Short mmCIF file of C-alpha atoms in Angstrom, two decimals:
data_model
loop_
_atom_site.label_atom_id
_atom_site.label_comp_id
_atom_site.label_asym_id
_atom_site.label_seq_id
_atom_site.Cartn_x
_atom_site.Cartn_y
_atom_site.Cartn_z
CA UNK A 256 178.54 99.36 112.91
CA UNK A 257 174.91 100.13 111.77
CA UNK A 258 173.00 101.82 114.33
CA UNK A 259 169.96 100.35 113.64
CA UNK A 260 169.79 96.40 112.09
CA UNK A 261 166.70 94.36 111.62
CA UNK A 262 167.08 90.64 111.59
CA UNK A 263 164.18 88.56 110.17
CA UNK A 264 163.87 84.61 109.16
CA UNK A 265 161.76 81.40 110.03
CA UNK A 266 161.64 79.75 113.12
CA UNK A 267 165.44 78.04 114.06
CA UNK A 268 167.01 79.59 111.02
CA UNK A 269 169.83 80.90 113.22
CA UNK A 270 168.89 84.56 113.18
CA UNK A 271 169.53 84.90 117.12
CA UNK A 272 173.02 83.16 116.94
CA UNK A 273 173.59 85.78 113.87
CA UNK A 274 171.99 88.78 115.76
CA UNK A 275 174.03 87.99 118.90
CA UNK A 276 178.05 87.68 116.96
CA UNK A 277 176.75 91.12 114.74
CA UNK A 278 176.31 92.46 118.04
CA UNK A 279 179.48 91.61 119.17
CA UNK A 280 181.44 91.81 116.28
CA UNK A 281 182.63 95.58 117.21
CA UNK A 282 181.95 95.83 121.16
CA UNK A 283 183.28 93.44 123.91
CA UNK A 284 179.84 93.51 125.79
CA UNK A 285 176.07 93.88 124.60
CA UNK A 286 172.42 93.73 126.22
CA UNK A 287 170.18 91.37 125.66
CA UNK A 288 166.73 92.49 126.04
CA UNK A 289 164.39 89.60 125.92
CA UNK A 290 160.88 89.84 125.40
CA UNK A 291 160.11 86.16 125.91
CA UNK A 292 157.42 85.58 129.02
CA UNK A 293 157.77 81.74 130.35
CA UNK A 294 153.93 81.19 130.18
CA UNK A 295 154.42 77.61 129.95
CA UNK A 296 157.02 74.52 130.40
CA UNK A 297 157.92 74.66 126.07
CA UNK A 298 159.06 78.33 126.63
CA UNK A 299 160.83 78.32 129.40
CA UNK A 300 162.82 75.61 127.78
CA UNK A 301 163.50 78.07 124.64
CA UNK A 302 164.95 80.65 126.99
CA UNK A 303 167.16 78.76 128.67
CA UNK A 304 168.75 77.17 125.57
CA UNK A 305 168.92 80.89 124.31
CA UNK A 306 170.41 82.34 127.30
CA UNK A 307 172.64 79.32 127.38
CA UNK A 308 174.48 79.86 124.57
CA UNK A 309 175.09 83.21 125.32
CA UNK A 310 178.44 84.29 127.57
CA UNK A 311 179.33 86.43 130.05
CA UNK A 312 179.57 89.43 127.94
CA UNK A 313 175.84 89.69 127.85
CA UNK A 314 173.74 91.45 130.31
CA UNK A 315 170.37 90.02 130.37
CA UNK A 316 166.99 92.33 130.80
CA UNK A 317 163.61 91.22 130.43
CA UNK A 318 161.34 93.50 128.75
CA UNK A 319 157.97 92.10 127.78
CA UNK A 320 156.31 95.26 126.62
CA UNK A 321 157.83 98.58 126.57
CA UNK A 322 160.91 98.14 124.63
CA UNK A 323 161.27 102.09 124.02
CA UNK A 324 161.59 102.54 127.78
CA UNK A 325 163.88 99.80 127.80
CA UNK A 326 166.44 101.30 124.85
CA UNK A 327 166.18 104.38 126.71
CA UNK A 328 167.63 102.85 129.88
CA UNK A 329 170.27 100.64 128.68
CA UNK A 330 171.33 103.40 125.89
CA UNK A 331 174.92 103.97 126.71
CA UNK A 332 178.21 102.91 125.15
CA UNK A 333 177.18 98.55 124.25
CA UNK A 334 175.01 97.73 121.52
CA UNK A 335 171.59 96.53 122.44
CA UNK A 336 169.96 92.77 121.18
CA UNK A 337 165.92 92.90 121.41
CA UNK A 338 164.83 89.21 120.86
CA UNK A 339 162.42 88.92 119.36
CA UNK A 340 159.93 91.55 118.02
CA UNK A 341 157.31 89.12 117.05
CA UNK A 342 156.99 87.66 120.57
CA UNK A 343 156.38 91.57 121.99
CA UNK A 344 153.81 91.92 119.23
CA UNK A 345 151.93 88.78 120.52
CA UNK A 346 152.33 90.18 124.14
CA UNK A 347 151.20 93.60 122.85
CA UNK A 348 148.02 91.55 121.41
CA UNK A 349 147.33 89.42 124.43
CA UNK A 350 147.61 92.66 127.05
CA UNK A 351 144.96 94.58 125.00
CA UNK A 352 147.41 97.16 123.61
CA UNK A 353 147.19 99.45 120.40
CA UNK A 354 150.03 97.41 118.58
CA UNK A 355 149.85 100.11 115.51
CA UNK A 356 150.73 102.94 118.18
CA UNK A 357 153.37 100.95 119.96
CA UNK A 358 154.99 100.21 116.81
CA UNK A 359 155.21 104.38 115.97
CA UNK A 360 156.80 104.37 119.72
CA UNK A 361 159.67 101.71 118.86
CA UNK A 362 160.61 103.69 115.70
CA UNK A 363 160.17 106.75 117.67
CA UNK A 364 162.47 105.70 120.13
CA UNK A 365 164.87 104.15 117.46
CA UNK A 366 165.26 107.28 115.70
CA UNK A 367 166.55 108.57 119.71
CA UNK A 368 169.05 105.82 120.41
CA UNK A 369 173.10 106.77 120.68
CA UNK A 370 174.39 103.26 120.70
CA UNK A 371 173.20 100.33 118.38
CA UNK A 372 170.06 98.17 118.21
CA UNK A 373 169.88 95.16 116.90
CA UNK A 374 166.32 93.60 116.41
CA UNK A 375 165.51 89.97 115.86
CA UNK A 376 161.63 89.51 114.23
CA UNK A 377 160.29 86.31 112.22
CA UNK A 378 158.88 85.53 108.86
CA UNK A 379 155.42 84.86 109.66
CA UNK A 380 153.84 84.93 106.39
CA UNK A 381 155.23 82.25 103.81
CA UNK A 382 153.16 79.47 104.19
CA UNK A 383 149.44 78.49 103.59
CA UNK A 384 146.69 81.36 104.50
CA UNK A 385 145.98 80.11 107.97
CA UNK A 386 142.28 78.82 108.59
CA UNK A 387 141.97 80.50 112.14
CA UNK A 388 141.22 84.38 112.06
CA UNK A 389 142.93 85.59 114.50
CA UNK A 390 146.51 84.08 113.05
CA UNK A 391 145.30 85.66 109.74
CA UNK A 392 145.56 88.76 112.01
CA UNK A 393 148.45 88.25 113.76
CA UNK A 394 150.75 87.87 110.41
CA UNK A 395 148.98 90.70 108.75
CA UNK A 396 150.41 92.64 112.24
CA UNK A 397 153.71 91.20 112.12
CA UNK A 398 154.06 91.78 108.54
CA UNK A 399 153.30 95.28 109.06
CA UNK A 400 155.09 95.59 111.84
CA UNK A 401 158.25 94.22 110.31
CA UNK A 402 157.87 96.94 107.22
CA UNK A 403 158.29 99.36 109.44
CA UNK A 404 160.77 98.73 111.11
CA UNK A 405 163.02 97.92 108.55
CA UNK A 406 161.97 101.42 106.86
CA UNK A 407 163.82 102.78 110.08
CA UNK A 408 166.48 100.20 110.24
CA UNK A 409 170.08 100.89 108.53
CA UNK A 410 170.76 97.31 107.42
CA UNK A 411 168.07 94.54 107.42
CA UNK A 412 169.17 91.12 106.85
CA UNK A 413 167.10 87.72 106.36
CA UNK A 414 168.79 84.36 107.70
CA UNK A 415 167.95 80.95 106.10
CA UNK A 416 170.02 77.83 107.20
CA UNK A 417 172.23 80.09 109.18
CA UNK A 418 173.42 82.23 106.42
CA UNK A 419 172.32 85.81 106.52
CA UNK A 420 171.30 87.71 103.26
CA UNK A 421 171.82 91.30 103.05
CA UNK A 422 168.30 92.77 102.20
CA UNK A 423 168.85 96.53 102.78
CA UNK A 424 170.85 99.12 102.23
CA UNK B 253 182.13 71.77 91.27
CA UNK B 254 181.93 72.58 94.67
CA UNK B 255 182.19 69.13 97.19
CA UNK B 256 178.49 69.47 99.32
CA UNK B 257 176.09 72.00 98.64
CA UNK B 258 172.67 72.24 99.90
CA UNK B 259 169.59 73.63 98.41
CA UNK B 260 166.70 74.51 100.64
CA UNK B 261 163.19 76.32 99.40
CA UNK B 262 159.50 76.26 100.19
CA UNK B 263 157.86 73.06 98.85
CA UNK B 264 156.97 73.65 95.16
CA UNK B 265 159.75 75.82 94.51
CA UNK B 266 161.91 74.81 91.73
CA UNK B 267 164.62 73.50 94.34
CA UNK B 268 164.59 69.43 92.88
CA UNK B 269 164.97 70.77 89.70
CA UNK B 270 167.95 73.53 90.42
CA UNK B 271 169.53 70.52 92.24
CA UNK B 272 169.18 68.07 89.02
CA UNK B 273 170.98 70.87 86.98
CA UNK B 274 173.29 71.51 89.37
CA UNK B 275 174.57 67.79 89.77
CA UNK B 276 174.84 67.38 85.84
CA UNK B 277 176.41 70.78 85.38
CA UNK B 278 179.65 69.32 85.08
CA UNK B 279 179.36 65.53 85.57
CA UNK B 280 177.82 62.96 82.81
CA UNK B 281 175.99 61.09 85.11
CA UNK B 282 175.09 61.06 88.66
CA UNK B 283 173.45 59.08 91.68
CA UNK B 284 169.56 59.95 93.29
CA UNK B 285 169.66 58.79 96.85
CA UNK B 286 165.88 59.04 97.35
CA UNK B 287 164.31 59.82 100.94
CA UNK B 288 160.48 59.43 100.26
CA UNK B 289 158.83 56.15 101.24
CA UNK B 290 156.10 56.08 99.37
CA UNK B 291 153.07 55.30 102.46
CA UNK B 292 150.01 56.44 100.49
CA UNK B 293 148.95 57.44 96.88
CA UNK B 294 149.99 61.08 97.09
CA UNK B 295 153.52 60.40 98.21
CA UNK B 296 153.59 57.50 95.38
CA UNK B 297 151.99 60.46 92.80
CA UNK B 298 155.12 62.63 94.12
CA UNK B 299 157.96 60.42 93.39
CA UNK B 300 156.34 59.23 90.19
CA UNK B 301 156.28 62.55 89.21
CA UNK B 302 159.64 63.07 90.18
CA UNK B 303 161.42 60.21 88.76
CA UNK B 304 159.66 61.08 85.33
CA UNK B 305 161.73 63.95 85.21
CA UNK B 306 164.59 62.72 85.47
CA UNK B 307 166.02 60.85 82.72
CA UNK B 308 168.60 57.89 81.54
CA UNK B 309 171.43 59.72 83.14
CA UNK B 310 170.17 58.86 87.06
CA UNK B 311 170.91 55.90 88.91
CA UNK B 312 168.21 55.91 91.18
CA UNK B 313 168.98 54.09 95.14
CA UNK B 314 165.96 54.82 97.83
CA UNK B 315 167.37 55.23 101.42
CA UNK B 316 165.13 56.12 103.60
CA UNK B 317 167.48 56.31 106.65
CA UNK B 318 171.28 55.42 106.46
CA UNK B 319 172.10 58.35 104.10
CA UNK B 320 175.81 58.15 105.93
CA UNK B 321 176.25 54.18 104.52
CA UNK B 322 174.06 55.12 101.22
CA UNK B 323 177.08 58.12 100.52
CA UNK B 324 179.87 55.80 101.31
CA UNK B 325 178.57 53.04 99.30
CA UNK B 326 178.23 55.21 96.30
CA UNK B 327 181.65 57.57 96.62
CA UNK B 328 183.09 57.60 93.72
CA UNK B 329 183.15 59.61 90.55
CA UNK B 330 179.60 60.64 90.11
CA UNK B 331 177.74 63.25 91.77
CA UNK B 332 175.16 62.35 94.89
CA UNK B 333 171.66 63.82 95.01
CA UNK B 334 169.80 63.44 98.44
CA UNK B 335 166.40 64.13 97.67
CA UNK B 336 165.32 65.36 100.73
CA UNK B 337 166.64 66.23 103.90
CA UNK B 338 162.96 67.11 105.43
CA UNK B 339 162.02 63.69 104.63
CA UNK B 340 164.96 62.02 105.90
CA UNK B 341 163.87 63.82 109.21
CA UNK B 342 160.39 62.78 109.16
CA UNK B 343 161.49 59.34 108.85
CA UNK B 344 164.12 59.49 111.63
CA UNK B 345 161.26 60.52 113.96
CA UNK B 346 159.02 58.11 113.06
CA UNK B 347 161.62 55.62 113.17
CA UNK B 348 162.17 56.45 117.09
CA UNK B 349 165.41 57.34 115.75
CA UNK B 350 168.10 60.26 117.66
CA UNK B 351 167.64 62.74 114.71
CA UNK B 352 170.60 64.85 116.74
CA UNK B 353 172.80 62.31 116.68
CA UNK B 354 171.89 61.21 112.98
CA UNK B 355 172.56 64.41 111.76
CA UNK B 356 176.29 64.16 113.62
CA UNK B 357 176.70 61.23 111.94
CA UNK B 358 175.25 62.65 108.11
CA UNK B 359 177.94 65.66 108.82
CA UNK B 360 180.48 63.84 109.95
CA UNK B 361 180.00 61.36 106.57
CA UNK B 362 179.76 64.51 104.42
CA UNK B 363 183.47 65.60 105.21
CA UNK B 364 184.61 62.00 104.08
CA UNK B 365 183.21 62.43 100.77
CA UNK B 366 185.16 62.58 97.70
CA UNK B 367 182.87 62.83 94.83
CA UNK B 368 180.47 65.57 94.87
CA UNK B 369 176.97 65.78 97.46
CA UNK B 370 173.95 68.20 96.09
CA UNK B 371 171.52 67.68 99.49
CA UNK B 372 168.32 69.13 98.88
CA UNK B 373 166.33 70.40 101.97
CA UNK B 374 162.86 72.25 103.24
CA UNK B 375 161.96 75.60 104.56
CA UNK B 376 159.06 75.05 107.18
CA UNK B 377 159.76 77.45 109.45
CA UNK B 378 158.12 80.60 107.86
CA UNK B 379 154.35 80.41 108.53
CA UNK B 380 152.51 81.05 111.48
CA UNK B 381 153.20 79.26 114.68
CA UNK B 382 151.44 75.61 114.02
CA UNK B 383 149.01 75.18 116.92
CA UNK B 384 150.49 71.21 116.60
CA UNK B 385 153.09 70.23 119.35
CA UNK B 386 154.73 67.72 117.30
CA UNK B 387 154.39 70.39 114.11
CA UNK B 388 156.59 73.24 116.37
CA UNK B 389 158.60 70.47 117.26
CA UNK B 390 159.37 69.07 113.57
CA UNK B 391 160.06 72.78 112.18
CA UNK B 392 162.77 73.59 115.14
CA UNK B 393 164.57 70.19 114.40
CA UNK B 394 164.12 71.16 110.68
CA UNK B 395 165.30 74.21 110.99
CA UNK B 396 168.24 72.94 113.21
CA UNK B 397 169.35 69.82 110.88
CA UNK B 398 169.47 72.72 108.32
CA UNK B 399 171.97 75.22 110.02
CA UNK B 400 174.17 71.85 111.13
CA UNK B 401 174.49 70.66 107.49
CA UNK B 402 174.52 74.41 105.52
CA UNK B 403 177.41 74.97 108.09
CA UNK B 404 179.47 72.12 106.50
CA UNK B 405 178.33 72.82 103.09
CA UNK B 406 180.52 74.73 100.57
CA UNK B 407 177.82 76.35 98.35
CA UNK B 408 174.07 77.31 99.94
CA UNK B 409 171.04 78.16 97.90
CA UNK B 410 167.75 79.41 98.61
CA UNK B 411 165.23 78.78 95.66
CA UNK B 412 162.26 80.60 95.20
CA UNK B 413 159.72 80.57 92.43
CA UNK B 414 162.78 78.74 90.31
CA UNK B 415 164.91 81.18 90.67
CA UNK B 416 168.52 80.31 92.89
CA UNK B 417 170.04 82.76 95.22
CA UNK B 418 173.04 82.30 96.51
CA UNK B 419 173.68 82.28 100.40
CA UNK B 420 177.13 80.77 101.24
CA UNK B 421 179.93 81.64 100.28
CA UNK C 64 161.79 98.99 82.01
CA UNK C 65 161.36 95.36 82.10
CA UNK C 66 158.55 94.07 79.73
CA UNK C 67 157.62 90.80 82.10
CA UNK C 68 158.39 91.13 86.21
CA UNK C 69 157.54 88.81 88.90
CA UNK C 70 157.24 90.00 92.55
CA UNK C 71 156.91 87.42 95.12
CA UNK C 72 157.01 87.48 98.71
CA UNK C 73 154.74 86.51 101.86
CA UNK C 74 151.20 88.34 103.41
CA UNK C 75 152.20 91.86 104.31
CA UNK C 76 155.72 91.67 103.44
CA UNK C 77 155.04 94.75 101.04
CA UNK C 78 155.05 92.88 97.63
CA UNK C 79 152.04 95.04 96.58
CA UNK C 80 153.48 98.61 97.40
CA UNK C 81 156.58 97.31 95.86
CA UNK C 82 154.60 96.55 92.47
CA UNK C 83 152.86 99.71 92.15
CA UNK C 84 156.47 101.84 92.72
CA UNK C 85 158.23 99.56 89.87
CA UNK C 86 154.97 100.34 88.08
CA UNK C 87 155.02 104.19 88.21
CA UNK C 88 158.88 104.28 88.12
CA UNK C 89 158.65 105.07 84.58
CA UNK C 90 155.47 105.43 83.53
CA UNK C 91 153.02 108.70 84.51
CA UNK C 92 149.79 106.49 84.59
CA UNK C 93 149.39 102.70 85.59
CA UNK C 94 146.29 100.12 85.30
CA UNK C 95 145.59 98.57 88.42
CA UNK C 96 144.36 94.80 87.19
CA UNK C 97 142.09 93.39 90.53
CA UNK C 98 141.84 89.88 90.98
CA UNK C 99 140.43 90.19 94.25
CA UNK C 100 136.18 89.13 94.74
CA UNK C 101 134.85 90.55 97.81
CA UNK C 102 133.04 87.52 99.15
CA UNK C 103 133.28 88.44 102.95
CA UNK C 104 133.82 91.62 105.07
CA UNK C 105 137.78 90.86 105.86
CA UNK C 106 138.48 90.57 102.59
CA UNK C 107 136.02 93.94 101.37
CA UNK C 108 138.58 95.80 103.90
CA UNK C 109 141.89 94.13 102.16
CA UNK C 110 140.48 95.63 98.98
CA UNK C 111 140.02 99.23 100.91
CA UNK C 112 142.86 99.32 102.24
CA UNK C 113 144.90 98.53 99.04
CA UNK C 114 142.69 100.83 96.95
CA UNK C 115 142.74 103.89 99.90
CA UNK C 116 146.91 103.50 99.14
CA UNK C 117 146.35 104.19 95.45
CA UNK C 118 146.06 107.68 93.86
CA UNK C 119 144.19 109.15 90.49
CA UNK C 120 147.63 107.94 88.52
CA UNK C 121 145.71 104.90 88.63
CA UNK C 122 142.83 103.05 86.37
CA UNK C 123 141.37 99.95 88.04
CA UNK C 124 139.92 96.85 86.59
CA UNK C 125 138.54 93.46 88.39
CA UNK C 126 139.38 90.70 86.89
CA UNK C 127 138.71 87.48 88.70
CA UNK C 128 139.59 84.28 86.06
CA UNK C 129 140.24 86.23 82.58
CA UNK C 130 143.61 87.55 83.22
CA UNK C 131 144.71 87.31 79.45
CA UNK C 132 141.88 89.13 78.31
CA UNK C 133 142.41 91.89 80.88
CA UNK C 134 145.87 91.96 79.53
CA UNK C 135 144.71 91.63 76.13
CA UNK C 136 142.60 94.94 76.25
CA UNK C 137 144.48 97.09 78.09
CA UNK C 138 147.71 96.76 75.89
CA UNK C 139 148.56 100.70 75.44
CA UNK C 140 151.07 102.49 76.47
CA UNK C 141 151.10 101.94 80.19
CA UNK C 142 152.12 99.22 82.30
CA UNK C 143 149.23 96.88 83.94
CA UNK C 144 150.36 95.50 87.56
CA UNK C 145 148.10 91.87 88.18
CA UNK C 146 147.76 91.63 91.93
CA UNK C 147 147.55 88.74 92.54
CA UNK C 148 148.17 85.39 90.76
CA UNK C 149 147.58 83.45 93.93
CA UNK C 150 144.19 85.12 94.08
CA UNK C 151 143.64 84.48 90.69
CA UNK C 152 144.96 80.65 91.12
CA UNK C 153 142.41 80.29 93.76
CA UNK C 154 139.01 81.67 92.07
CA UNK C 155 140.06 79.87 89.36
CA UNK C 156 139.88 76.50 91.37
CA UNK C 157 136.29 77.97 92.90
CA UNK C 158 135.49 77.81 89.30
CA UNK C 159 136.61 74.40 88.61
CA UNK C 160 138.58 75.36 86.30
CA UNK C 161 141.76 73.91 84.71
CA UNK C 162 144.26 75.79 86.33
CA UNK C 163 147.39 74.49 84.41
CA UNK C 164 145.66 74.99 81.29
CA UNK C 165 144.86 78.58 82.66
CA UNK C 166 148.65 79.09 83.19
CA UNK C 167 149.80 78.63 80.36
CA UNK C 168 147.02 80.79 78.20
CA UNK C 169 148.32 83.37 80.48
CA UNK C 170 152.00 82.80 79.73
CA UNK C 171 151.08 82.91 76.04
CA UNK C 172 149.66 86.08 76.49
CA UNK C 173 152.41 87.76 78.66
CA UNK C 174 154.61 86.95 75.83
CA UNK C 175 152.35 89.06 73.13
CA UNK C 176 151.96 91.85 75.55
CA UNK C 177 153.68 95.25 74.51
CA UNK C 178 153.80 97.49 77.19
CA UNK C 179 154.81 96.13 80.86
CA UNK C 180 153.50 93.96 83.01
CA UNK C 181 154.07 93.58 86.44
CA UNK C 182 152.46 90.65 88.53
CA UNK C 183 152.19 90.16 92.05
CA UNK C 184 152.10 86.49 93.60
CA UNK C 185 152.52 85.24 97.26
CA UNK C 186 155.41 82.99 98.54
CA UNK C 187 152.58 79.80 100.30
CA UNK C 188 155.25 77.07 100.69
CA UNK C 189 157.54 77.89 103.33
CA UNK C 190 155.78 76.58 106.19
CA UNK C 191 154.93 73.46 108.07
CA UNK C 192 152.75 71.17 105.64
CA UNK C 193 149.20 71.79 106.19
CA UNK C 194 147.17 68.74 107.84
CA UNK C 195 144.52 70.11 105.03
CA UNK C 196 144.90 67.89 102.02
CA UNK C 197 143.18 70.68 99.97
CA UNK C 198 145.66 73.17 101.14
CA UNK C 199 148.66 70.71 100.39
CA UNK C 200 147.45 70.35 96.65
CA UNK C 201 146.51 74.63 96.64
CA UNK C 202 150.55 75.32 97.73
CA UNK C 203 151.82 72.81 95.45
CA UNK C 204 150.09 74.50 92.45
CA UNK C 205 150.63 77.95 94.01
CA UNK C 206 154.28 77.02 93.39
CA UNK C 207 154.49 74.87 90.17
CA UNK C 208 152.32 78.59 89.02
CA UNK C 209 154.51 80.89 90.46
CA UNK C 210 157.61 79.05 88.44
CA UNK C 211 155.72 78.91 85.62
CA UNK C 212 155.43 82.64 85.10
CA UNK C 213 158.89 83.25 86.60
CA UNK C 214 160.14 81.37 83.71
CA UNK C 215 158.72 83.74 81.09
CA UNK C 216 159.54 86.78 83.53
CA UNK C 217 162.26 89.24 82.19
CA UNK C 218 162.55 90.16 86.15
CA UNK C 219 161.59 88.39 89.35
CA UNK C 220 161.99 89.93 92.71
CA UNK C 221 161.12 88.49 96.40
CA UNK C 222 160.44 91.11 99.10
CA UNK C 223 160.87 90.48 103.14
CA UNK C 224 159.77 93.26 105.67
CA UNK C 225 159.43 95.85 102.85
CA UNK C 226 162.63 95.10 101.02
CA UNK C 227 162.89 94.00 97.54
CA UNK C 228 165.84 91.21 96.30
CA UNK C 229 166.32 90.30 92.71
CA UNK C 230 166.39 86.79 92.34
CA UNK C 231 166.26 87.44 88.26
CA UNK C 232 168.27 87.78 85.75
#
């Protein structure tokens, strides 16, 4: 198994359900790290149908900001699922924090890890150039944000309709 | 020929097209089961535009809802073009229709095929997060109806700028 | 080398620093061709930051509408790299002008072109459809563009989080 995989797609495309049986595929239990906050009634109902479909193999840790101290802690002998990196970029954003630096932590702390890590990010960027400013931003960041860490990441893969395509190596 | 395929792609993409070719590759004539209702001049402009293309070898049948009766009534040797799935969607919900239980029911009608399905589809879930309820909504059950009918499908391809790539098998 | 290539992708997914490596990959010098006009501040730092990331192996040129005479006078020996065609498809409607005829005077002058060229475009389709009836008809000719030029492309590519895929031949 890789050691470090980057899954990226649109919304619903079935990149979690992918991300979660690569994860599995050579390890009988994994970690979820989720970076999801339940701000409101829509999200809460995401997480549950997430953590829903996922089984007993999965230990469950929420983590909505410092993912490279969470890697650190769960880095052991099971493969570690973040989910997703685009929602820890918005919570980067929203708490004030230098996303550019936190990004060169994450592949910092990559580059550290023993066991696998298997990231889940979204395709922000394929539609029509957004009229408000500050989502102009935020998929400029995410796009960024995503280049890097597939520059760090052993096999990157994009999922559309539920089938993944093998982007890297 | 392979028995369902689906072809999804941002709008604009070449994906009608690829789907055209790919129903007459090896078939002398074939069916257009047509989605689009045609509510206001830019729709109408669409399907004009559309139906231009395509030429003496199309039967053309618009269903804007029952695609499950419109494939059994026209099973037989000729290949079956639903142009598109998005649509189909927007009309369920309109409709005040179960688009879950539809798409059970579109599946479940696919498998009893015997002459050939080409079922052409959307991707909307690769821009930024729509501030819209009912736009988030529509791209998760988009995105959704797409991984439930690409997981029955034999053949998957994504279409970009014109150009086909192959996702399944 | 190719003579024609296509590189597509979404914001920030690293089409651009894609397009200037297949530039230099064979070639010693490259000409930068700008399509860019830098009507507001955001967009004065997008033309920065791309320049800032180019070195002296690099002549640059702004060329707003006139793509095929950009092309047309800087036919030498080294390879010209057009970033980017949805730019370009978007001053051009500023200018009111016909942007179909446009597209294909620029087609017709790819194909009398002898050294390489190498155009960037943007992947605008893949999201929800904008409310914006203006941006509806800008992504549908963003596409119908985009496959226009693919068409007469010896190579097309589409790049996700910093990772290119051929999509052609």
């Amino acid at each position: 198994m890789a050691r470090i995989a980057l899954i990226t797609g649109g919304a619903r495309s079935g990149k979690s359900r992918f991300a979660e049986e690569h994860a599995l595929r050579e390890a009988p239990r994994a970690v979820y790290i989720a970076t999801a906050q339940a701000f409101d009634d829509e999200m809460a109902a995401r997480i549950s149908a997430h953590q829903a479909r996922r089984g007993a193999e999965w230990e469950t840790r929420a983590e909505p900001l410092d993912l490279a101290g969470a890697l650190g802690a769960t880095d052991g002998d099971a493969p570690r699922l973040v989910d997703c990196l685009t929602l820890w970029l918005s919570n980067l954003l929203h708490a004030g924090r230098d996303w550019e630096a936190e990004t060169e932590v994450l592949t910092a702390a990559l580059a550290r890890q023993s066991a696998p890590v298997i990231l889940v990010t979204n395709e922000v960027g394929a539609g029509i150039v957004p009229e408000n400013a500050l989502a102009r931003q935020f998929r400029d960041a995410a796009g960024w944000m995503n280049q890097r860490v597939a520059a760090v990441s052993d096999e990157v893969y994009l999922v559309a309709a539920g089938c993944p395509l093998r982007l890297k190596p």
